[in-house]
């Protein structure tokens, strides 16, 4: 990394965001969201349904086909206190690692009841809890779980969220947050993209709640990112290796998966790759992504990809032009900085 990247601190990724630009509801049609296109430092303002115009025959579009589970649960401790549980990772049919919010915390002598289902705390795992459910987790989530909307969406989830907080190509259950760059695609748009001679291939990365994790240290080199499970299918690996056009990542999770595998040579496992300015990209040429939280690991990844100064300028333009931010917000396109 160059000296300028060594000097970047968490506070360098702060920007002012008017609260009314953080949206609680998606657009009525997925592809009607606004689309900021950054092309060789030129910014244009478009709609997401214009995406096929940016693509060329031979390009490869890589999507994350993870599926969001109903990961949020409400329970009561045996002492009477309320407990909010968010599944981070399912380990077995009965055991999961979870985020827990409870008055006065949770200890081994506590039992939590969800409906009539008993839940036992097994151990602390750093800031998380390993919990054991007396019946299979699939049944618990189906009966009592709700869509785990991010906390900045200040409302309770509705039936519509079970559809809209999910990509149309979601296949493999395991995420507790949506790969939001993919929320803008509908099947009609995907068909138009294929008609241009662009191949679409999946990876799977099960996004954990840690994607919203606050960076607590000013020196970002000291921050440790959460681990997430990923898989690159053999057909996707073959397509990447044999491509004749650009590799276009739909979302930061695709970037982290492909670049982690390029470093390790492993197409299935766990990644905690924290991409920040100075990172050397090996695979991804272009990125489609939503607008991310200030001082988050995600805006740092975008800064690494597009260049720090240009990224912060783009965010300033997006705010001034009143783009919609975060999960149900608008998106942008950027090419990898040379």
mmCIF file of N, CA and C in Angstrom, residues 97-219:
data_model
loop_
_atom_site.group_PDB
_atom_site.id
_atom_site.type_symbol
_atom_site.label_atom_id
_atom_site.label_comp_id
_atom_site.label_asym_id
_atom_site.label_seq_id
_atom_site.Cartn_x
_atom_site.Cartn_y
_atom_site.Cartn_z
ATOM 1 N N UNK A 97 -25.244 -19.570 16.102
ATOM 2 C CA UNK A 97 -24.547 -18.440 16.712
ATOM 3 C C UNK A 97 -25.384 -17.197 16.427
ATOM 4 N N UNK A 98 -25.659 -16.413 17.479
ATOM 5 C CA UNK A 98 -26.658 -15.354 17.366
ATOM 6 C C UNK A 98 -26.197 -14.045 18.009
ATOM 7 N N UNK A 99 -26.762 -12.956 17.501
ATOM 8 C CA UNK A 99 -26.716 -11.677 18.194
ATOM 9 C C UNK A 99 -27.903 -11.662 19.155
ATOM 10 N N UNK A 100 -27.684 -11.213 20.378
ATOM 11 C CA UNK A 100 -28.749 -11.204 21.376
ATOM 12 C C UNK A 100 -28.816 -9.835 22.040
ATOM 13 N N UNK A 101 -30.025 -9.279 22.094
ATOM 14 C CA UNK A 101 -30.274 -8.070 22.867
ATOM 15 C C UNK A 101 -31.229 -8.433 23.995
ATOM 16 N N UNK A 102 -30.782 -8.203 25.222
ATOM 17 C CA UNK A 102 -31.600 -8.544 26.381
ATOM 18 C C UNK A 102 -31.219 -7.636 27.537
ATOM 19 N N UNK A 103 -32.212 -7.270 28.333
ATOM 20 C CA UNK A 103 -31.918 -6.480 29.525
ATOM 21 C C UNK A 103 -31.025 -7.300 30.448
ATOM 22 N N UNK A 104 -29.924 -6.709 30.885
ATOM 23 C CA UNK A 104 -28.956 -7.360 31.777
ATOM 24 C C UNK A 104 -28.299 -8.591 31.152
ATOM 25 N N UNK A 105 -28.325 -8.665 29.815
ATOM 26 C CA UNK A 105 -27.588 -9.715 29.130
ATOM 27 C C UNK A 105 -28.203 -11.093 29.270
ATOM 28 N N UNK A 106 -27.414 -12.086 28.900
ATOM 29 C CA UNK A 106 -27.863 -13.471 28.902
ATOM 30 C C UNK A 106 -26.735 -14.335 29.445
ATOM 31 N N UNK A 107 -27.064 -15.212 30.386
ATOM 32 C CA UNK A 107 -26.048 -16.095 30.966
ATOM 33 C C UNK A 107 -26.532 -17.542 30.897
ATOM 34 N N UNK A 108 -25.662 -18.461 31.326
ATOM 35 C CA UNK A 108 -25.973 -19.887 31.170
ATOM 36 C C UNK A 108 -27.179 -20.343 31.984
ATOM 37 N N UNK A 109 -27.497 -19.629 33.039
ATOM 38 C CA UNK A 109 -28.643 -20.060 33.837
ATOM 39 C C UNK A 109 -29.961 -19.560 33.252
ATOM 40 N N UNK A 110 -29.878 -18.776 32.185
ATOM 41 C CA UNK A 110 -31.093 -18.275 31.549
ATOM 42 C C UNK A 110 -31.613 -19.259 30.503
ATOM 43 N N UNK A 111 -32.917 -19.424 30.495
ATOM 44 C CA UNK A 111 -33.614 -20.126 29.419
ATOM 45 C C UNK A 111 -34.521 -19.122 28.724
ATOM 46 N N UNK A 112 -34.524 -19.154 27.415
ATOM 47 C CA UNK A 112 -35.380 -18.258 26.632
ATOM 48 C C UNK A 112 -36.505 -19.081 26.023
ATOM 49 N N UNK A 113 -37.709 -18.519 26.052
ATOM 50 C CA UNK A 113 -38.859 -19.183 25.446
ATOM 51 C C UNK A 113 -39.334 -18.370 24.250
ATOM 52 N N UNK A 114 -39.446 -19.033 23.106
ATOM 53 C CA UNK A 114 -39.995 -18.425 21.888
ATOM 54 C C UNK A 114 -41.263 -19.196 21.558
ATOM 55 N N UNK A 115 -42.421 -18.566 21.761
ATOM 56 C CA UNK A 115 -43.671 -19.326 21.703
ATOM 57 C C UNK A 115 -43.653 -20.331 22.833
ATOM 58 N N UNK A 116 -43.596 -21.616 22.500
ATOM 59 C CA UNK A 116 -43.431 -22.662 23.514
ATOM 60 C C UNK A 116 -42.095 -23.383 23.362
ATOM 61 N N UNK A 117 -41.238 -22.835 22.519
ATOM 62 C CA UNK A 117 -39.946 -23.466 22.235
ATOM 63 C C UNK A 117 -38.891 -22.967 23.213
ATOM 64 N N UNK A 118 -38.172 -23.887 23.849
ATOM 65 C CA UNK A 118 -37.124 -23.536 24.800
ATOM 66 C C UNK A 118 -35.782 -23.372 24.076
ATOM 67 N N UNK A 119 -35.053 -22.344 24.500
ATOM 68 C CA UNK A 119 -33.736 -22.053 23.928
ATOM 69 C C UNK A 119 -32.745 -21.920 25.075
ATOM 70 N N UNK A 120 -31.628 -22.615 24.980
ATOM 71 C CA UNK A 120 -30.614 -22.604 26.035
ATOM 72 C C UNK A 120 -29.347 -21.916 25.545
ATOM 73 N N UNK A 121 -28.792 -21.037 26.379
ATOM 74 C CA UNK A 121 -27.519 -20.407 26.049
ATOM 75 C C UNK A 121 -26.390 -21.364 26.385
ATOM 76 N N UNK A 122 -25.553 -21.703 25.390
ATOM 77 C CA UNK A 122 -24.448 -22.636 25.601
ATOM 78 C C UNK A 122 -23.166 -21.922 25.989
ATOM 79 N N UNK A 123 -22.829 -20.835 25.269
ATOM 80 C CA UNK A 123 -21.590 -20.107 25.565
ATOM 81 C C UNK A 123 -21.562 -18.778 24.820
ATOM 82 N N UNK A 124 -20.701 -17.884 25.307
ATOM 83 C CA UNK A 124 -20.422 -16.640 24.603
ATOM 84 C C UNK A 124 -19.359 -16.900 23.552
ATOM 85 N N UNK A 125 -19.510 -16.255 22.391
ATOM 86 C CA UNK A 125 -18.519 -16.323 21.318
ATOM 87 C C UNK A 125 -18.198 -14.881 20.937
ATOM 88 N N UNK A 126 -17.214 -14.289 21.649
ATOM 89 C CA UNK A 126 -16.905 -12.856 21.518
ATOM 90 C C UNK A 126 -18.164 -12.060 21.841
ATOM 91 N N UNK A 127 -18.699 -11.302 20.869
ATOM 92 C CA UNK A 127 -19.900 -10.502 21.126
ATOM 93 C C UNK A 127 -21.188 -11.270 20.836
ATOM 94 N N UNK A 128 -21.066 -12.535 20.480
ATOM 95 C CA UNK A 128 -22.220 -13.334 20.084
ATOM 96 C C UNK A 128 -22.501 -14.429 21.110
ATOM 97 N N UNK A 129 -23.598 -15.151 20.875
ATOM 98 C CA UNK A 129 -24.009 -16.237 21.765
ATOM 99 C C UNK A 129 -24.273 -17.495 20.939
ATOM 100 N N UNK A 130 -23.808 -18.625 21.452
ATOM 101 C CA UNK A 130 -24.167 -19.905 20.836
ATOM 102 C C UNK A 130 -25.390 -20.432 21.577
ATOM 103 N N UNK A 131 -26.496 -20.608 20.852
ATOM 104 C CA UNK A 131 -27.765 -21.010 21.450
ATOM 105 C C UNK A 131 -28.202 -22.364 20.907
ATOM 106 N N UNK A 132 -28.867 -23.141 21.786
ATOM 107 C CA UNK A 132 -29.402 -24.442 21.379
ATOM 108 C C UNK A 132 -30.924 -24.407 21.454
ATOM 109 N N UNK A 133 -31.580 -24.767 20.363
ATOM 110 C CA UNK A 133 -33.035 -24.761 20.252
ATOM 111 C C UNK A 133 -33.543 -26.191 20.401
ATOM 112 N N UNK A 134 -34.646 -26.370 21.139
ATOM 113 C CA UNK A 134 -35.101 -27.732 21.438
ATOM 114 C C UNK A 134 -35.753 -28.416 20.240
ATOM 115 N N UNK A 135 -36.183 -27.652 19.238
ATOM 116 C CA UNK A 135 -36.702 -28.248 18.007
ATOM 117 C C UNK A 135 -35.863 -27.723 16.845
ATOM 118 N N UNK A 136 -35.946 -28.335 15.668
ATOM 119 C CA UNK A 136 -35.121 -27.889 14.547
ATOM 120 C C UNK A 136 -35.304 -26.406 14.233
ATOM 121 N N UNK A 137 -34.191 -25.756 13.951
ATOM 122 C CA UNK A 137 -34.215 -24.322 13.675
ATOM 123 C C UNK A 137 -35.104 -23.972 12.494
ATOM 124 N N UNK A 138 -35.150 -24.835 11.502
ATOM 125 C CA UNK A 138 -35.989 -24.556 10.337
ATOM 126 C C UNK A 138 -37.443 -24.367 10.745
ATOM 127 N N UNK A 139 -37.904 -25.172 11.696
ATOM 128 C CA UNK A 139 -39.282 -25.070 12.176
ATOM 129 C C UNK A 139 -39.479 -23.809 13.008
ATOM 130 N N UNK A 140 -38.474 -23.467 13.816
ATOM 131 C CA UNK A 140 -38.557 -22.251 14.639
ATOM 132 C C UNK A 140 -38.661 -21.016 13.754
ATOM 133 N N UNK A 141 -37.786 -20.928 12.756
ATOM 134 C CA UNK A 141 -37.771 -19.752 11.886
ATOM 135 C C UNK A 141 -39.037 -19.660 11.052
ATOM 136 N N UNK A 142 -39.523 -20.794 10.586
ATOM 137 C CA UNK A 142 -40.736 -20.795 9.770
ATOM 138 C C UNK A 142 -41.937 -20.310 10.570
ATOM 139 N N UNK A 143 -42.021 -20.729 11.841
ATOM 140 C CA UNK A 143 -43.191 -20.398 12.655
ATOM 141 C C UNK A 143 -43.078 -19.039 13.336
ATOM 142 N N UNK A 144 -41.866 -18.689 13.794
ATOM 143 C CA UNK A 144 -41.727 -17.495 14.629
ATOM 144 C C UNK A 144 -40.816 -16.416 14.038
ATOM 145 N N UNK A 145 -40.072 -16.735 12.990
ATOM 146 C CA UNK A 145 -39.093 -15.794 12.466
ATOM 147 C C UNK A 145 -39.716 -14.678 11.646
ATOM 148 N N UNK A 146 -38.990 -13.570 11.559
ATOM 149 C CA UNK A 146 -39.402 -12.451 10.708
ATOM 150 C C UNK A 146 -38.210 -11.991 9.878
ATOM 151 N N UNK A 147 -38.491 -11.258 8.815
ATOM 152 C CA UNK A 147 -37.444 -10.769 7.920
ATOM 153 C C UNK A 147 -36.517 -9.836 8.696
ATOM 154 N N UNK A 148 -35.211 -10.065 8.655
ATOM 155 C CA UNK A 148 -34.268 -9.260 9.450
ATOM 156 C C UNK A 148 -33.890 -7.949 8.764
ATOM 157 N N UNK A 149 -34.844 -7.030 8.683
ATOM 158 C CA UNK A 149 -34.546 -5.734 8.076
ATOM 159 C C UNK A 149 -33.464 -5.015 8.877
ATOM 160 N N UNK A 150 -32.589 -4.263 8.209
ATOM 161 C CA UNK A 150 -31.567 -3.493 8.938
ATOM 162 C C UNK A 150 -32.214 -2.495 9.896
ATOM 163 N N UNK A 151 -31.494 -2.138 10.937
ATOM 164 C CA UNK A 151 -32.053 -1.257 11.969
ATOM 165 C C UNK A 151 -32.375 0.134 11.445
ATOM 166 N N UNK A 152 -31.707 0.564 10.366
ATOM 167 C CA UNK A 152 -31.998 1.901 9.842
ATOM 168 C C UNK A 152 -33.311 1.941 9.055
ATOM 169 N N UNK A 153 -33.909 0.791 8.791
ATOM 170 C CA UNK A 153 -35.276 0.761 8.265
ATOM 171 C C UNK A 153 -36.197 0.737 9.474
ATOM 172 N N UNK A 154 -36.728 1.891 9.789
ATOM 173 C CA UNK A 154 -37.394 2.088 11.082
ATOM 174 C C UNK A 154 -38.882 1.745 11.005
ATOM 175 N N UNK A 155 -39.139 0.486 10.806
ATOM 176 C CA UNK A 155 -40.512 -0.036 10.817
ATOM 177 C C UNK A 155 -40.439 -1.548 10.977
ATOM 178 N N UNK A 156 -41.579 -2.128 11.286
ATOM 179 C CA UNK A 156 -41.647 -3.579 11.385
ATOM 180 C C UNK A 156 -41.740 -4.194 9.988
ATOM 181 N N UNK A 157 -41.170 -5.378 9.785
ATOM 182 C CA UNK A 157 -41.272 -6.019 8.472
ATOM 183 C C UNK A 157 -42.707 -6.382 8.135
ATOM 184 N N UNK A 158 -43.017 -6.350 6.852
ATOM 185 C CA UNK A 158 -44.344 -6.706 6.359
ATOM 186 C C UNK A 158 -44.232 -7.943 5.469
ATOM 187 N N UNK A 159 -45.374 -8.436 5.040
ATOM 188 C CA UNK A 159 -45.385 -9.585 4.136
ATOM 189 C C UNK A 159 -44.658 -9.248 2.835
ATOM 190 N N UNK A 160 -44.765 -7.995 2.394
ATOM 191 C CA UNK A 160 -44.104 -7.581 1.152
ATOM 192 C C UNK A 160 -42.589 -7.700 1.255
ATOM 193 N N UNK A 161 -42.038 -7.490 2.446
ATOM 194 C CA UNK A 161 -40.579 -7.563 2.612
ATOM 195 C C UNK A 161 -40.042 -8.968 2.359
ATOM 196 N N UNK A 162 -40.835 -9.986 2.631
ATOM 197 C CA UNK A 162 -40.371 -11.355 2.398
ATOM 198 C C UNK A 162 -40.107 -11.598 0.918
ATOM 199 N N UNK A 163 -40.700 -10.763 0.069
ATOM 200 C CA UNK A 163 -40.471 -10.839 -1.379
ATOM 201 C C UNK A 163 -39.465 -9.785 -1.836
ATOM 202 N N UNK A 164 -39.620 -8.550 -1.365
ATOM 203 C CA UNK A 164 -38.805 -7.453 -1.881
ATOM 204 C C UNK A 164 -37.410 -7.389 -1.261
ATOM 205 N N UNK A 165 -37.243 -7.909 -0.043
ATOM 206 C CA UNK A 165 -35.906 -7.972 0.568
ATOM 207 C C UNK A 165 -35.267 -9.314 0.203
ATOM 208 N N UNK A 166 -35.374 -9.643 -1.069
ATOM 209 C CA UNK A 166 -34.890 -10.909 -1.609
ATOM 210 C C UNK A 166 -34.661 -10.700 -3.107
ATOM 211 N N UNK A 167 -33.571 -11.188 -3.642
ATOM 212 C CA UNK A 167 -33.362 -11.081 -5.084
ATOM 213 C C UNK A 167 -34.249 -12.092 -5.813
ATOM 214 N N UNK A 168 -34.528 -11.819 -7.094
ATOM 215 C CA UNK A 168 -35.381 -12.738 -7.854
ATOM 216 C C UNK A 168 -34.650 -14.040 -8.166
ATOM 217 N N UNK A 169 -33.317 -14.029 -8.032
ATOM 218 C CA UNK A 169 -32.538 -15.238 -8.313
ATOM 219 C C UNK A 169 -32.013 -15.908 -7.040
ATOM 220 N N UNK A 170 -32.561 -15.554 -5.882
ATOM 221 C CA UNK A 170 -32.131 -16.168 -4.620
ATOM 222 C C UNK A 170 -32.432 -17.665 -4.635
ATOM 223 N N UNK A 171 -31.442 -18.481 -4.250
ATOM 224 C CA UNK A 171 -31.595 -19.937 -4.310
ATOM 225 C C UNK A 171 -31.230 -20.642 -2.998
ATOM 226 N N UNK A 172 -30.128 -20.248 -2.386
ATOM 227 C CA UNK A 172 -29.567 -21.016 -1.274
ATOM 228 C C UNK A 172 -29.759 -20.264 0.046
ATOM 229 N N UNK A 173 -30.573 -20.832 0.944
ATOM 230 C CA UNK A 173 -30.891 -20.165 2.206
ATOM 231 C C UNK A 173 -29.675 -20.080 3.117
ATOM 232 N N UNK A 174 -29.553 -18.939 3.820
ATOM 233 C CA UNK A 174 -28.469 -18.812 4.783
ATOM 234 C C UNK A 174 -28.087 -17.394 5.134
ATOM 235 N N UNK A 175 -28.549 -16.403 4.368
ATOM 236 C CA UNK A 175 -28.185 -15.009 4.635
ATOM 237 C C UNK A 175 -29.130 -14.389 5.654
ATOM 238 N N UNK A 176 -28.609 -13.441 6.426
ATOM 239 C CA UNK A 176 -29.452 -12.666 7.339
ATOM 240 C C UNK A 176 -29.498 -11.205 6.913
ATOM 241 N N UNK A 177 -28.945 -10.917 5.751
ATOM 242 C CA UNK A 177 -29.069 -9.608 5.109
ATOM 243 C C UNK A 177 -29.041 -9.850 3.610
ATOM 244 N N UNK A 178 -29.755 -9.036 2.866
ATOM 245 C CA UNK A 178 -29.839 -9.236 1.420
ATOM 246 C C UNK A 178 -28.607 -8.682 0.716
ATOM 247 N N UNK A 179 -28.212 -9.304 -0.404
ATOM 248 C CA UNK A 179 -27.200 -8.698 -1.276
ATOM 249 C C UNK A 179 -27.877 -7.595 -2.085
ATOM 250 N N UNK A 180 -27.890 -6.391 -1.535
ATOM 251 C CA UNK A 180 -28.837 -5.357 -1.973
ATOM 252 C C UNK A 180 -28.626 -4.864 -3.396
ATOM 253 N N UNK A 181 -27.418 -4.969 -3.934
ATOM 254 C CA UNK A 181 -27.217 -4.563 -5.329
ATOM 255 C C UNK A 181 -28.075 -5.396 -6.270
ATOM 256 N N UNK A 182 -28.395 -6.615 -5.861
ATOM 257 C CA UNK A 182 -29.202 -7.496 -6.698
ATOM 258 C C UNK A 182 -30.688 -7.232 -6.632
ATOM 259 N N UNK A 183 -31.132 -6.394 -5.695
ATOM 260 C CA UNK A 183 -32.565 -6.147 -5.539
ATOM 261 C C UNK A 183 -33.155 -5.381 -6.713
ATOM 262 N N UNK A 184 -32.311 -4.772 -7.550
ATOM 263 C CA UNK A 184 -32.794 -3.944 -8.661
ATOM 264 C C UNK A 184 -33.131 -4.753 -9.910
ATOM 265 N N UNK A 185 -32.760 -6.019 -9.933
ATOM 266 C CA UNK A 185 -33.013 -6.860 -11.109
ATOM 267 C C UNK A 185 -34.387 -7.507 -11.029
ATOM 268 N N UNK A 186 -35.098 -7.524 -12.162
ATOM 269 C CA UNK A 186 -36.252 -8.405 -12.294
ATOM 270 C C UNK A 186 -35.969 -9.374 -13.440
ATOM 271 N N UNK A 187 -36.843 -10.337 -13.642
ATOM 272 C CA UNK A 187 -36.575 -11.377 -14.638
ATOM 273 C C UNK A 187 -36.549 -10.828 -16.059
ATOM 274 N N UNK A 188 -37.375 -9.829 -16.324
ATOM 275 C CA UNK A 188 -37.382 -9.219 -17.658
ATOM 276 C C UNK A 188 -36.036 -8.567 -17.966
ATOM 277 N N UNK A 189 -35.475 -7.861 -16.979
ATOM 278 C CA UNK A 189 -34.178 -7.215 -17.179
ATOM 279 C C UNK A 189 -33.077 -8.256 -17.362
ATOM 280 N N UNK A 190 -33.120 -9.325 -16.598
ATOM 281 C CA UNK A 190 -32.126 -10.390 -16.747
ATOM 282 C C UNK A 190 -32.178 -11.000 -18.145
ATOM 283 N N UNK A 191 -33.392 -11.165 -18.691
ATOM 284 C CA UNK A 191 -33.530 -11.701 -20.048
ATOM 285 C C UNK A 191 -32.926 -10.747 -21.080
ATOM 286 N N UNK A 192 -33.137 -9.447 -20.905
ATOM 287 C CA UNK A 192 -32.565 -8.467 -21.832
ATOM 288 C C UNK A 192 -31.038 -8.497 -21.791
ATOM 289 N N UNK A 193 -30.504 -8.697 -20.602
ATOM 290 C CA UNK A 193 -29.043 -8.768 -20.454
ATOM 291 C C UNK A 193 -28.497 -9.992 -21.183
ATOM 292 N N UNK A 194 -29.158 -11.116 -21.045
ATOM 293 C CA UNK A 194 -28.720 -12.338 -21.730
ATOM 294 C C UNK A 194 -28.799 -12.180 -23.248
ATOM 295 N N UNK A 195 -29.810 -11.446 -23.709
ATOM 296 C CA UNK A 195 -29.972 -11.244 -25.151
ATOM 297 C C UNK A 195 -28.828 -10.433 -25.750
ATOM 298 N N UNK A 196 -28.086 -9.729 -24.917
ATOM 299 C CA UNK A 196 -26.927 -8.976 -25.405
ATOM 300 C C UNK A 196 -25.671 -9.838 -25.491
ATOM 301 N N UNK A 197 -25.801 -11.098 -25.167
ATOM 302 C CA UNK A 197 -24.632 -11.970 -25.193
ATOM 303 C C UNK A 197 -23.816 -11.911 -23.924
ATOM 304 N N UNK A 198 -24.462 -11.476 -22.843
ATOM 305 C CA UNK A 198 -23.817 -11.420 -21.528
ATOM 306 C C UNK A 198 -24.228 -12.661 -20.741
ATOM 307 N N UNK A 199 -23.262 -13.384 -20.222
ATOM 308 C CA UNK A 199 -23.557 -14.566 -19.418
ATOM 309 C C UNK A 199 -23.688 -14.176 -17.949
ATOM 310 N N UNK A 200 -24.646 -14.791 -17.260
ATOM 311 C CA UNK A 200 -24.897 -14.512 -15.842
ATOM 312 C C UNK A 200 -24.622 -15.788 -15.052
ATOM 313 N N UNK A 201 -23.721 -15.681 -14.086
ATOM 314 C CA UNK A 201 -23.347 -16.841 -13.274
ATOM 315 C C UNK A 201 -23.416 -16.464 -11.796
ATOM 316 N N UNK A 202 -23.730 -17.457 -10.922
ATOM 317 C CA UNK A 202 -23.833 -17.173 -9.489
ATOM 318 C C UNK A 202 -22.597 -17.562 -8.695
ATOM 319 N N UNK A 203 -22.426 -16.878 -7.599
ATOM 320 C CA UNK A 203 -21.665 -17.377 -6.456
ATOM 321 C C UNK A 203 -22.645 -17.361 -5.289
ATOM 322 N N UNK A 204 -22.270 -17.971 -4.184
ATOM 323 C CA UNK A 204 -23.077 -17.880 -2.969
ATOM 324 C C UNK A 204 -22.192 -17.378 -1.839
ATOM 325 N N UNK A 205 -22.614 -16.305 -1.198
ATOM 326 C CA UNK A 205 -21.994 -15.869 0.057
ATOM 327 C C UNK A 205 -23.126 -15.537 1.013
ATOM 328 N N UNK A 206 -23.188 -16.273 2.126
ATOM 329 C CA UNK A 206 -24.250 -16.059 3.106
ATOM 330 C C UNK A 206 -23.883 -14.856 3.982
ATOM 331 N N UNK A 207 -24.565 -13.761 3.729
ATOM 332 C CA UNK A 207 -24.252 -12.499 4.401
ATOM 333 C C UNK A 207 -24.707 -12.558 5.852
ATOM 334 N N UNK A 208 -23.805 -12.215 6.759
ATOM 335 C CA UNK A 208 -24.126 -12.172 8.180
ATOM 336 C C UNK A 208 -24.514 -10.770 8.619
ATOM 337 N N UNK A 209 -25.053 -10.670 9.819
ATOM 338 C CA UNK A 209 -25.424 -9.360 10.356
ATOM 339 C C UNK A 209 -24.200 -8.483 10.563
ATOM 340 N N UNK A 210 -23.031 -9.104 10.596
ATOM 341 C CA UNK A 210 -21.796 -8.342 10.736
ATOM 342 C C UNK A 210 -21.534 -7.394 9.595
ATOM 343 N N UNK A 211 -22.284 -7.542 8.482
ATOM 344 C CA UNK A 211 -22.121 -6.599 7.376
ATOM 345 C C UNK A 211 -22.454 -5.178 7.806
ATOM 346 N N UNK A 212 -23.267 -5.037 8.877
ATOM 347 C CA UNK A 212 -23.610 -3.721 9.411
ATOM 348 C C UNK A 212 -22.750 -3.353 10.618
ATOM 349 N N UNK A 213 -21.720 -4.147 10.873
ATOM 350 C CA UNK A 213 -20.871 -3.959 12.050
ATOM 351 C C UNK A 213 -20.200 -2.588 12.037
ATOM 352 N N UNK A 214 -20.260 -1.898 13.152
ATOM 353 C CA UNK A 214 -19.601 -0.603 13.285
ATOM 354 C C UNK A 214 -18.098 -0.795 13.424
ATOM 355 N N UNK A 215 -17.339 -0.003 12.684
ATOM 356 C CA UNK A 215 -15.887 -0.011 12.848
ATOM 357 C C UNK A 215 -15.559 0.879 14.040
ATOM 358 N N UNK A 216 -14.980 0.299 15.070
ATOM 359 C CA UNK A 216 -14.790 1.011 16.336
ATOM 360 C C UNK A 216 -13.411 1.652 16.466
ATOM 361 N N UNK A 217 -12.497 1.342 15.565
ATOM 362 C CA UNK A 217 -11.130 1.861 15.666
ATOM 363 C C UNK A 217 -10.885 2.887 14.569
ATOM 364 N N UNK A 218 -10.162 3.953 14.912
ATOM 365 C CA UNK A 218 -9.839 4.981 13.922
ATOM 366 C C UNK A 218 -8.822 4.462 12.909
ATOM 367 N N UNK A 219 -7.913 3.617 13.368
ATOM 368 C CA UNK A 219 -6.924 2.995 12.489
ATOM 369 C C UNK A 219 -7.574 1.781 11.829
#
